[in-house]
Amino acid sequence: GSGGLALLGLVPGAPLCPHGPALLFVKTNQRGEEGRRFYACSACRDRKDCHFFQWEDEKVSEASLAAREEYNRNHQPSFTHRQNVERCKDFVLLPLSKRRFCQECQQLLLPAEWEKHSAHQFLCDISTAQLKSPSQLLYPLENKKTNAQYLFADRSCQFLLDLITDLGFRRVLSVGTPRLHEMIQSKASQEEDFRVRSLLLDIDFRYSQFYTEDEFCHYNMFNHYFFGGEAARETCRKFLYQDNGERVIMVTDPPFGGLVEALASSFKKLMAMWKETEKGGHKTQEMPMFWIFPYFFESRILEFFPSFSMMDYQVDYDNHALYKHGKTGRRQSPVRIFTNLTPSMIVLPVEEGYRFCAVCQRYVSSGNQHCEICNSCTSKDGRRWKHCVLCKKCVKPSWFHCNNCNCCALQNHTCDKTDAGCFVCGKAGHKRSTCPSLS
């Protein structure tokens, strides 16, 4: 087509930006020929969020390198994780009337700091319950390409935790899932017989105010970078070690605008870390995993993880207007669970309309009818799909076979394949990653 951008990945000795090692990219033209290679921020795809850029073959002067190091230092958090843990201990000892949280700085305040924040908006009388629910105290960071903190609704969070415990897992590596981590931590502190433990890996350093170094690691899932260095990496490695047969599962909910290949690379490194901790017998196994992502990324995920399959369960979010379970048509949540566990093990709630297909040996949504020709429950989006004899596969109910394109498409689509438009909505003028249907 019109060419594009290709990710070459993380290379040794890559320059650093405030988000860790940069990734190497290359632009390609319409003929697929590669242009000049360059480094860009791994976490921010918009230069407004992180302006780092460097050509691969660029000779950077000593003065520029020194200025960059200074810039990176200045863009790190004002407190270390350990300092934040100590501050939280002091904060908890304060009487309720002296517990304040600055909404502008997103920071717990000690009395000596009130004066400095006097012009800011703040919350008073922060309770212990609020400290145990930081995802509700903090403002969600909703830049969908960088942070995208669309937080699980209680329904989805409770379902995931029930599923994890029913499957016998006792340790959860929560990669970018702060609300699941929060629910596990809360239950562990309230219920004596609750045995599940969680370690949160997240790029949002604000959580270091509420969790110890054994409960949270500042982590960039786009370049597998632990901001806390070898000590944080060792914390993760120790957590993955299955002591006394405690089974581990990784649950991740990345930003939907993120690069799938960069995420897959990091997840494979976390899986390799898990494999290193295994004592014989499991060297050929994959670390169990739930990757939560929109269904239209299925082919991309399977490209990197062929053992994965997609479940029909619709994951919904508290702070996303479109991603809600139970709505109809395009208003349904497109977010699903991809897993390397055997599909028949994933029991979906019958009371929410899911049923077990004996032929496919998995739970499917009520609208996902089994196609006798495909011999599969083929729907991806919760609606009943129809079989096209000419395409030899099932397609969306709103699609019709186009003789010009020799495939099924929306009725009002443009037949010119060079301008096929967005993969999500079919309209021209934008790509899938910036589709307004996802915002």
Short mmCIF file of C-alpha atoms in Angstrom, two decimals:
data_model
loop_
_atom_site.label_atom_id
_atom_site.label_comp_id
_atom_site.label_asym_id
_atom_site.label_seq_id
_atom_site.Cartn_x
_atom_site.Cartn_y
_atom_site.Cartn_z
CA GLY A 1 0.00 0.00 0.00
CA SER A 2 1.23 3.43 0.96
CA GLY A 3 4.21 2.16 2.95
CA GLY A 4 4.46 2.61 6.69
CA LEU A 5 6.47 2.18 9.82
CA ALA A 6 8.15 -1.05 10.87
CA LEU A 7 9.37 -1.87 14.36
CA LEU A 8 12.83 -3.43 14.38
CA GLY A 9 12.76 -3.85 18.14
CA LEU A 10 15.00 -3.31 21.15
CA VAL A 11 18.70 -3.37 20.28
CA PRO A 12 21.71 -3.50 22.65
CA GLY A 13 23.09 -0.07 23.49
CA ALA A 14 19.93 1.77 22.45
CA PRO A 15 19.78 5.40 23.64
CA LEU A 16 17.63 6.19 26.68
CA CYS A 17 14.68 8.53 27.10
CA PRO A 18 12.75 9.08 30.38
CA HIS A 19 10.85 5.83 29.64
CA GLY A 20 13.93 3.62 29.31
CA PRO A 21 15.69 2.24 26.20
CA ALA A 22 14.25 3.56 22.92
CA LEU A 23 12.99 1.22 20.19
CA LEU A 24 14.43 1.07 16.67
CA PHE A 25 12.05 1.80 13.78
CA VAL A 26 12.33 2.09 10.00
CA LYS A 27 10.02 3.75 7.48
CA THR A 28 9.14 1.85 4.31
CA ASN A 29 7.89 3.28 1.00
CA GLN A 30 5.13 1.97 -1.29
CA ARG A 31 7.49 -0.57 -2.84
CA GLY A 32 8.46 -1.93 0.59
CA GLU A 33 11.95 -0.43 0.42
CA GLU A 34 13.44 0.56 3.75
CA GLY A 35 14.37 4.15 4.50
CA ARG A 36 16.58 5.59 7.22
CA ARG A 37 16.35 3.92 10.63
CA PHE A 38 15.62 5.87 13.78
CA TYR A 39 15.11 5.50 17.53
CA ALA A 40 11.90 6.70 19.22
CA CYS A 41 10.30 6.38 22.65
CA SER A 42 9.00 2.90 23.42
CA ALA A 43 6.01 4.05 25.48
CA CYS A 44 4.80 7.22 23.72
CA ARG A 45 3.85 7.08 20.07
CA ASP A 46 3.02 10.77 20.01
CA ARG A 47 5.99 13.18 20.01
CA LYS A 48 3.95 15.58 22.18
CA ASP A 49 4.12 13.04 25.04
CA CYS A 50 7.84 12.28 24.66
CA HIS A 51 9.87 14.25 22.12
CA PHE A 52 12.82 11.81 22.01
CA PHE A 53 14.06 11.08 18.48
CA GLN A 54 17.45 10.01 17.09
CA TRP A 55 18.58 8.69 13.73
CA GLU A 56 20.38 5.34 14.09
CA ASP A 57 23.45 6.60 12.23
CA GLU A 58 23.45 10.04 13.89
CA LYS A 59 26.63 11.15 15.65
CA VAL A 60 25.46 12.71 18.92
CA SER A 61 27.88 15.22 20.49
CA GLU A 62 29.12 14.92 24.09
CA ALA A 63 27.25 18.12 24.97
CA SER A 64 23.97 16.72 23.56
CA LEU A 65 24.45 13.43 25.43
CA ALA A 66 25.06 15.31 28.69
CA ALA A 67 21.96 17.47 28.09
CA ARG A 68 19.91 14.34 27.36
CA GLU A 69 21.08 12.66 30.58
CA GLU A 70 20.18 15.78 32.53
CA TYR A 71 16.75 15.89 30.86
CA ASN A 72 16.12 12.21 31.68
CA ARG A 73 17.09 12.79 35.32
CA ASN A 74 14.80 15.81 35.59
CA HIS A 75 11.88 13.82 34.23
CA GLN A 76 12.08 11.10 36.86
CA PRO A 77 9.73 11.09 39.90
CA SER A 78 10.66 13.49 42.71
CA PHE A 79 10.72 10.65 45.28
CA THR A 80 12.17 7.15 45.02
CA HIS A 81 9.97 4.11 45.66
CA ARG A 82 11.60 3.58 49.06
CA GLN A 83 11.02 7.22 50.02
CA ASN A 84 7.37 6.88 49.00
CA VAL A 85 6.99 3.75 51.16
CA GLU A 86 8.42 5.63 54.17
CA ARG A 87 6.18 8.62 53.45
CA CYS A 88 3.13 6.33 53.36
CA LYS A 89 4.10 4.87 56.76
CA ASP A 90 4.23 8.40 58.19
CA PHE A 91 0.95 9.28 56.46
CA VAL A 92 -0.89 6.31 58.01
CA LEU A 93 0.19 7.40 61.50
CA LEU A 94 -1.46 10.82 61.05
CA PRO A 95 -4.93 11.47 62.50
CA LEU A 96 -7.67 11.47 59.84
CA SER A 97 -7.99 15.27 59.96
CA LYS A 98 -4.34 15.66 58.84
CA ARG A 99 -4.44 13.22 55.94
CA ARG A 100 -4.48 15.18 52.69
CA PHE A 101 -4.05 14.20 49.05
CA CYS A 102 -3.08 16.79 46.42
CA GLN A 103 -5.25 16.24 43.35
CA GLU A 104 -3.06 18.43 41.16
CA CYS A 105 0.22 16.66 42.02
CA GLN A 106 -1.48 13.28 42.64
CA GLN A 107 0.49 12.96 45.85
CA LEU A 108 -0.09 12.08 49.49
CA LEU A 109 0.84 15.14 51.56
CA LEU A 110 2.55 15.25 54.94
CA PRO A 111 1.72 18.33 57.13
CA ALA A 112 5.13 19.94 56.43
CA GLU A 113 4.25 20.01 52.70
CA TRP A 114 0.83 21.69 52.98
CA GLU A 115 2.21 25.20 52.51
CA LYS A 116 3.90 24.27 49.24
CA HIS A 117 0.58 22.93 47.85
CA SER A 118 -1.67 25.62 49.34
CA ALA A 119 -2.84 26.87 45.91
CA HIS A 120 -3.78 23.34 44.77
CA GLN A 121 -7.02 21.38 45.06
CA PHE A 122 -6.76 18.57 47.59
CA LEU A 123 -8.85 15.88 49.25
CA CYS A 124 -9.05 15.75 53.03
CA ASP A 125 -9.65 12.99 55.60
CA ILE A 126 -8.13 10.20 53.46
CA SER A 127 -9.33 6.94 55.03
CA THR A 128 -7.50 3.62 55.25
CA ALA A 129 -10.06 2.20 52.79
CA GLN A 130 -9.12 4.90 50.26
CA LEU A 131 -5.42 4.08 50.69
CA LYS A 132 -6.25 0.45 49.86
CA SER A 133 -8.10 1.54 46.69
CA PRO A 134 -5.58 3.84 44.96
CA SER A 135 -7.09 3.29 41.49
CA GLN A 136 -10.18 5.13 42.73
CA LEU A 137 -8.19 7.88 44.43
CA LEU A 138 -5.87 8.62 41.49
CA TYR A 139 -7.00 10.26 38.26
CA PRO A 140 -6.87 7.67 35.43
CA LEU A 141 -4.27 8.51 32.78
CA GLU A 142 -6.33 8.17 29.62
CA ASN A 143 -3.84 8.72 26.80
CA LYS A 144 -4.79 5.56 24.90
CA LYS A 145 -1.37 5.19 23.23
CA THR A 146 0.73 5.47 26.40
CA ASN A 147 -1.07 4.78 29.66
CA ALA A 148 -4.71 4.12 28.74
CA GLN A 149 -5.82 3.39 32.28
CA TYR A 150 -9.24 2.09 31.42
CA LEU A 151 -9.93 0.34 34.71
CA PHE A 152 -11.78 -2.97 34.95
CA ALA A 153 -15.40 -2.72 36.07
CA ASP A 154 -16.08 -4.67 39.28
CA ARG A 155 -17.95 -7.33 37.26
CA SER A 156 -14.92 -8.12 35.08
CA CYS A 157 -12.42 -7.80 37.91
CA GLN A 158 -14.38 -10.19 40.16
CA PHE A 159 -14.83 -12.65 37.28
CA LEU A 160 -11.07 -12.68 36.58
CA LEU A 161 -10.20 -13.21 40.25
CA ASP A 162 -12.78 -16.00 40.66
CA LEU A 163 -11.48 -17.67 37.49
CA ILE A 164 -7.86 -17.41 38.67
CA THR A 165 -8.64 -18.95 42.08
CA ASP A 166 -10.89 -21.68 40.58
CA LEU A 167 -8.04 -22.67 38.24
CA GLY A 168 -5.76 -23.09 41.27
CA PHE A 169 -3.37 -20.18 40.72
CA ARG A 170 -1.94 -18.63 43.87
CA ARG A 171 0.33 -15.95 42.39
CA VAL A 172 -0.71 -13.32 39.86
CA LEU A 173 1.80 -11.22 37.94
CA SER A 174 -0.42 -8.19 37.28
CA VAL A 175 1.10 -6.37 34.29
CA GLY A 176 -0.78 -3.10 33.85
CA THR A 177 -3.83 -4.33 35.80
CA PRO A 178 -3.89 -2.11 38.92
CA ARG A 179 -7.53 -2.78 39.80
CA LEU A 180 -7.08 -6.57 39.80
CA HIS A 181 -3.95 -6.16 41.96
CA GLU A 182 -5.92 -3.89 44.29
CA MET A 183 -8.74 -6.42 44.67
CA ILE A 184 -6.26 -9.21 45.47
CA GLN A 185 -4.43 -7.05 48.02
CA SER A 186 -7.71 -6.04 49.65
CA LYS A 187 -8.99 -9.61 49.95
CA ALA A 188 -5.64 -10.82 51.30
CA SER A 189 -5.77 -8.22 54.10
CA GLN A 190 -9.41 -8.98 54.99
CA GLU A 191 -9.75 -12.74 54.57
CA GLU A 192 -7.46 -15.02 56.54
CA ASP A 193 -7.89 -18.04 54.28
CA PHE A 194 -7.33 -16.07 51.03
CA ARG A 195 -4.03 -17.37 49.66
CA VAL A 196 -3.59 -15.47 46.36
CA ARG A 197 -0.72 -12.98 46.08
CA SER A 198 -0.09 -10.35 43.41
CA LEU A 199 2.84 -8.30 42.11
CA LEU A 200 1.91 -5.20 40.08
CA LEU A 201 4.18 -4.17 37.19
CA ASP A 202 3.05 -0.78 35.88
CA ILE A 203 4.47 2.33 34.19
CA ASP A 204 2.39 4.55 36.51
CA PHE A 205 4.83 5.41 39.31
CA ARG A 206 2.05 6.99 41.40
CA TYR A 207 1.26 3.50 42.73
CA SER A 208 4.61 3.45 44.56
CA GLN A 209 2.94 5.69 47.17
CA PHE A 210 0.61 2.87 48.18
CA TYR A 211 2.57 -0.37 47.66
CA THR A 212 5.87 -1.69 49.02
CA GLU A 213 8.77 -2.78 46.80
CA ASP A 214 7.53 -6.39 47.10
CA GLU A 215 4.08 -5.41 45.82
CA PHE A 216 4.86 -2.99 42.97
CA CYS A 217 7.60 -2.56 40.36
CA HIS A 218 7.82 0.49 38.10
CA TYR A 219 7.88 -1.23 34.70
CA ASN A 220 7.55 -0.34 31.00
CA MET A 221 5.85 -3.22 29.17
CA PHE A 222 6.87 -1.87 25.75
CA ASN A 223 10.61 -2.42 26.29
CA HIS A 224 10.71 -4.79 29.31
CA TYR A 225 12.38 -2.07 31.36
CA PHE A 226 12.48 -2.14 35.17
CA PHE A 227 13.04 1.45 36.31
CA GLY A 228 14.25 0.12 39.68
CA GLY A 229 17.14 -1.73 38.01
CA GLU A 230 18.41 -5.13 39.06
CA ALA A 231 16.75 -4.95 42.51
CA ALA A 232 13.27 -4.64 40.91
CA ARG A 233 14.09 -7.34 38.36
CA GLU A 234 15.11 -9.65 41.23
CA THR A 235 11.81 -8.87 43.03
CA CYS A 236 9.94 -10.04 39.92
CA ARG A 237 12.14 -13.12 39.55
CA LYS A 238 11.57 -14.13 43.19
CA PHE A 239 7.83 -13.66 42.81
CA LEU A 240 7.76 -15.95 39.76
CA TYR A 241 9.57 -18.71 41.64
CA GLN A 242 6.87 -21.30 42.41
CA ASP A 243 7.61 -22.13 46.01
CA ASN A 244 5.57 -25.00 47.51
CA GLY A 245 3.90 -25.61 44.15
CA GLU A 246 2.12 -22.24 44.10
CA ARG A 247 1.13 -21.81 40.46
CA VAL A 248 1.75 -18.46 38.73
CA ILE A 249 -0.31 -16.75 36.03
CA MET A 250 0.39 -13.48 34.22
CA VAL A 251 -2.58 -11.17 33.58
CA THR A 252 -1.99 -8.16 31.35
CA ASP A 253 -4.21 -5.36 30.03
CA PRO A 254 -2.01 -3.19 27.75
CA PRO A 255 -2.99 0.12 26.11
CA PHE A 256 -4.98 -0.79 22.99
CA GLY A 257 -3.02 1.73 20.90
CA GLY A 258 0.27 0.00 21.78
CA LEU A 259 2.44 -1.91 19.31
CA VAL A 260 1.59 -5.62 19.53
CA GLU A 261 5.10 -6.73 18.52
CA ALA A 262 6.72 -4.63 21.27
CA LEU A 263 4.30 -6.01 23.88
CA ALA A 264 4.79 -9.59 22.68
CA SER A 265 8.56 -9.22 22.95
CA SER A 266 8.30 -8.06 26.59
CA PHE A 267 5.81 -10.78 27.51
CA LYS A 268 8.10 -13.43 26.05
CA LYS A 269 10.91 -12.08 28.24
CA LEU A 270 8.70 -12.31 31.34
CA MET A 271 7.81 -15.87 30.31
CA ALA A 272 11.52 -16.66 29.91
CA MET A 273 12.15 -15.25 33.39
CA TRP A 274 9.44 -17.59 34.74
CA LYS A 275 10.99 -20.54 32.90
CA GLU A 276 14.39 -19.79 34.46
CA THR A 277 12.87 -20.18 37.93
CA GLU A 278 11.36 -23.56 37.11
CA LYS A 279 13.04 -26.63 38.60
CA GLY A 280 12.93 -29.29 35.84
CA GLY A 281 9.87 -30.85 34.25
CA HIS A 282 8.39 -27.59 32.90
CA LYS A 283 11.09 -26.46 30.50
CA THR A 284 8.84 -26.99 27.47
CA GLN A 285 5.77 -25.31 29.01
CA GLU A 286 4.64 -21.72 28.61
CA MET A 287 3.88 -19.52 31.57
CA PRO A 288 0.05 -19.40 31.90
CA MET A 289 -1.26 -16.05 30.70
CA PHE A 290 -4.37 -13.92 30.18
CA TRP A 291 -3.77 -11.15 27.63
CA ILE A 292 -6.76 -8.77 27.58
CA PHE A 293 -7.09 -7.00 24.23
CA PRO A 294 -9.69 -6.17 21.51
CA TYR A 295 -10.82 -9.13 19.38
CA PHE A 296 -9.70 -7.48 16.11
CA PHE A 297 -6.06 -7.95 17.17
CA GLU A 298 -6.53 -11.75 17.22
CA SER A 299 -4.43 -12.48 14.12
CA ARG A 300 -1.59 -10.26 15.42
CA ILE A 301 -1.52 -11.94 18.83
CA LEU A 302 -1.63 -15.45 17.29
CA GLU A 303 1.26 -14.44 15.03
CA PHE A 304 3.47 -14.12 18.14
CA PHE A 305 1.72 -16.67 20.37
CA PRO A 306 0.32 -19.52 18.19
CA SER A 307 -0.72 -21.47 21.30
CA PHE A 308 -3.19 -18.76 22.34
CA SER A 309 -6.95 -18.80 21.76
CA MET A 310 -9.56 -16.09 22.23
CA MET A 311 -12.38 -16.43 24.73
CA ASP A 312 -15.84 -14.93 24.13
CA TYR A 313 -16.00 -13.19 27.51
CA GLN A 314 -16.60 -9.44 27.13
CA VAL A 315 -14.32 -7.43 29.44
CA ASP A 316 -15.77 -4.05 30.41
CA TYR A 317 -14.35 -0.92 32.00
CA ASP A 318 -15.58 1.66 34.49
CA ASN A 319 -14.25 4.72 32.70
CA HIS A 320 -14.76 3.85 29.03
CA ALA A 321 -18.07 4.90 27.46
CA LEU A 322 -18.00 2.28 24.68
CA TYR A 323 -16.48 -0.75 26.38
CA LYS A 324 -19.55 -1.93 28.26
CA HIS A 325 -20.92 -5.45 28.51
CA GLY A 326 -24.55 -6.10 27.62
CA LYS A 327 -24.94 -3.37 24.99
CA THR A 328 -25.89 -4.36 21.46
CA GLY A 329 -24.22 -4.08 18.05
CA ARG A 330 -21.17 -1.83 17.91
CA ARG A 331 -21.83 -0.67 21.48
CA GLN A 332 -20.69 -4.01 22.90
CA SER A 333 -17.25 -4.22 24.42
CA PRO A 334 -14.78 -5.57 21.82
CA VAL A 335 -12.30 -6.54 24.56
CA ARG A 336 -11.60 -10.25 25.05
CA ILE A 337 -9.30 -12.62 26.95
CA PHE A 338 -6.53 -14.34 24.98
CA THR A 339 -4.98 -17.29 26.80
CA ASN A 340 -2.66 -20.27 26.38
CA LEU A 341 -4.77 -22.32 28.81
CA THR A 342 -7.06 -25.06 27.44
CA PRO A 343 -10.30 -23.27 26.37
CA SER A 344 -12.57 -25.85 28.06
CA MET A 345 -11.02 -24.87 31.42
CA ILE A 346 -12.28 -21.27 31.10
CA VAL A 347 -15.81 -21.43 32.53
CA LEU A 348 -17.86 -18.36 31.57
CA PRO A 349 -20.92 -17.24 33.60
CA VAL A 350 -24.12 -18.85 32.27
CA GLU A 351 -26.20 -16.13 33.98
CA GLU A 352 -24.60 -13.56 31.64
CA GLY A 353 -25.64 -15.48 28.54
CA TYR A 354 -22.62 -17.70 27.92
CA ARG A 355 -23.09 -21.38 27.06
CA PHE A 356 -20.83 -24.38 26.52
CA CYS A 357 -20.43 -25.64 22.96
CA ALA A 358 -19.81 -29.40 23.14
CA VAL A 359 -18.34 -29.49 19.62
CA CYS A 360 -15.88 -26.60 20.12
CA GLN A 361 -15.25 -27.64 23.74
CA ARG A 362 -15.39 -24.06 24.99
CA TYR A 363 -17.82 -21.50 26.38
CA VAL A 364 -19.24 -19.05 23.84
CA SER A 365 -21.63 -16.09 23.91
CA SER A 366 -25.33 -16.79 23.32
CA GLY A 367 -25.24 -15.05 19.92
CA ASN A 368 -22.28 -17.12 18.74
CA GLN A 369 -24.05 -19.96 16.92
CA HIS A 370 -22.11 -23.04 15.79
CA CYS A 371 -21.60 -23.10 11.99
CA GLU A 372 -21.94 -26.64 10.63
CA ILE A 373 -19.93 -25.77 7.50
CA CYS A 374 -16.99 -24.14 9.35
CA ASN A 375 -17.48 -26.63 12.22
CA SER A 376 -16.81 -23.83 14.68
CA CYS A 377 -18.50 -21.06 16.68
CA THR A 378 -17.22 -18.32 14.40
CA SER A 379 -18.52 -14.99 15.79
CA LYS A 380 -15.89 -12.63 17.20
CA ASP A 381 -18.05 -9.68 18.25
CA GLY A 382 -20.98 -11.29 20.10
CA ARG A 383 -23.42 -11.06 17.15
CA ARG A 384 -24.56 -14.06 15.13
CA TRP A 385 -22.38 -14.29 12.00
CA LYS A 386 -23.48 -15.73 8.64
CA HIS A 387 -21.70 -18.16 6.35
CA CYS A 388 -20.64 -16.97 2.89
CA VAL A 389 -20.36 -19.89 0.47
CA LEU A 390 -18.18 -17.89 -1.94
CA CYS A 391 -15.74 -16.71 0.77
CA LYS A 392 -15.89 -20.17 2.38
CA LYS A 393 -16.10 -18.63 5.85
CA CYS A 394 -18.46 -16.86 8.24
CA VAL A 395 -18.65 -13.06 8.09
CA LYS A 396 -20.29 -10.24 10.06
CA PRO A 397 -24.08 -9.96 9.59
CA SER A 398 -23.71 -6.45 8.12
CA TRP A 399 -21.33 -7.64 5.38
CA PHE A 400 -22.31 -8.70 1.85
CA HIS A 401 -20.35 -10.45 -0.87
CA CYS A 402 -18.85 -8.00 -3.39
CA ASN A 403 -18.15 -9.50 -6.82
CA ASN A 404 -15.68 -6.72 -7.66
CA CYS A 405 -13.53 -7.37 -4.58
CA ASN A 406 -14.36 -11.10 -4.57
CA CYS A 407 -14.88 -10.98 -0.81
CA CYS A 408 -17.42 -9.85 1.76
CA ALA A 409 -17.45 -6.24 2.94
CA LEU A 410 -19.78 -3.48 4.13
CA GLN A 411 -22.48 -2.67 1.57
CA ASN A 412 -21.31 0.92 1.04
CA HIS A 413 -17.59 0.12 0.93
CA THR A 414 -15.15 1.42 -1.72
CA CYS A 415 -14.04 -1.33 -4.09
CA ASP A 416 -10.63 0.30 -4.66
CA LYS A 417 -8.38 -1.93 -2.56
CA THR A 418 -5.61 0.67 -2.35
CA ASP A 419 -7.96 2.84 -0.28
CA ALA A 420 -9.66 0.14 1.76
CA GLY A 421 -9.91 2.44 4.79
CA CYS A 422 -9.97 1.61 8.46
CA PHE A 423 -10.02 -2.06 9.49
CA VAL A 424 -12.45 -1.33 12.33
CA CYS A 425 -15.17 0.81 10.72
CA GLY A 426 -14.33 0.53 7.01
CA LYS A 427 -14.16 4.30 6.50
CA ALA A 428 -11.28 5.99 4.69
CA GLY A 429 -9.09 8.78 6.03
CA HIS A 430 -7.68 7.09 9.12
CA LYS A 431 -6.10 3.87 10.33
CA ARG A 432 -7.33 1.34 12.87
CA SER A 433 -5.14 2.74 15.65
CA THR A 434 -6.80 6.16 15.44
CA CYS A 435 -10.36 5.00 14.67
CA PRO A 436 -12.93 7.22 16.43
CA SER A 437 -14.94 4.05 17.16
CA LEU A 438 -12.23 3.13 19.71
CA SER A 439 -12.08 6.50 21.47
#
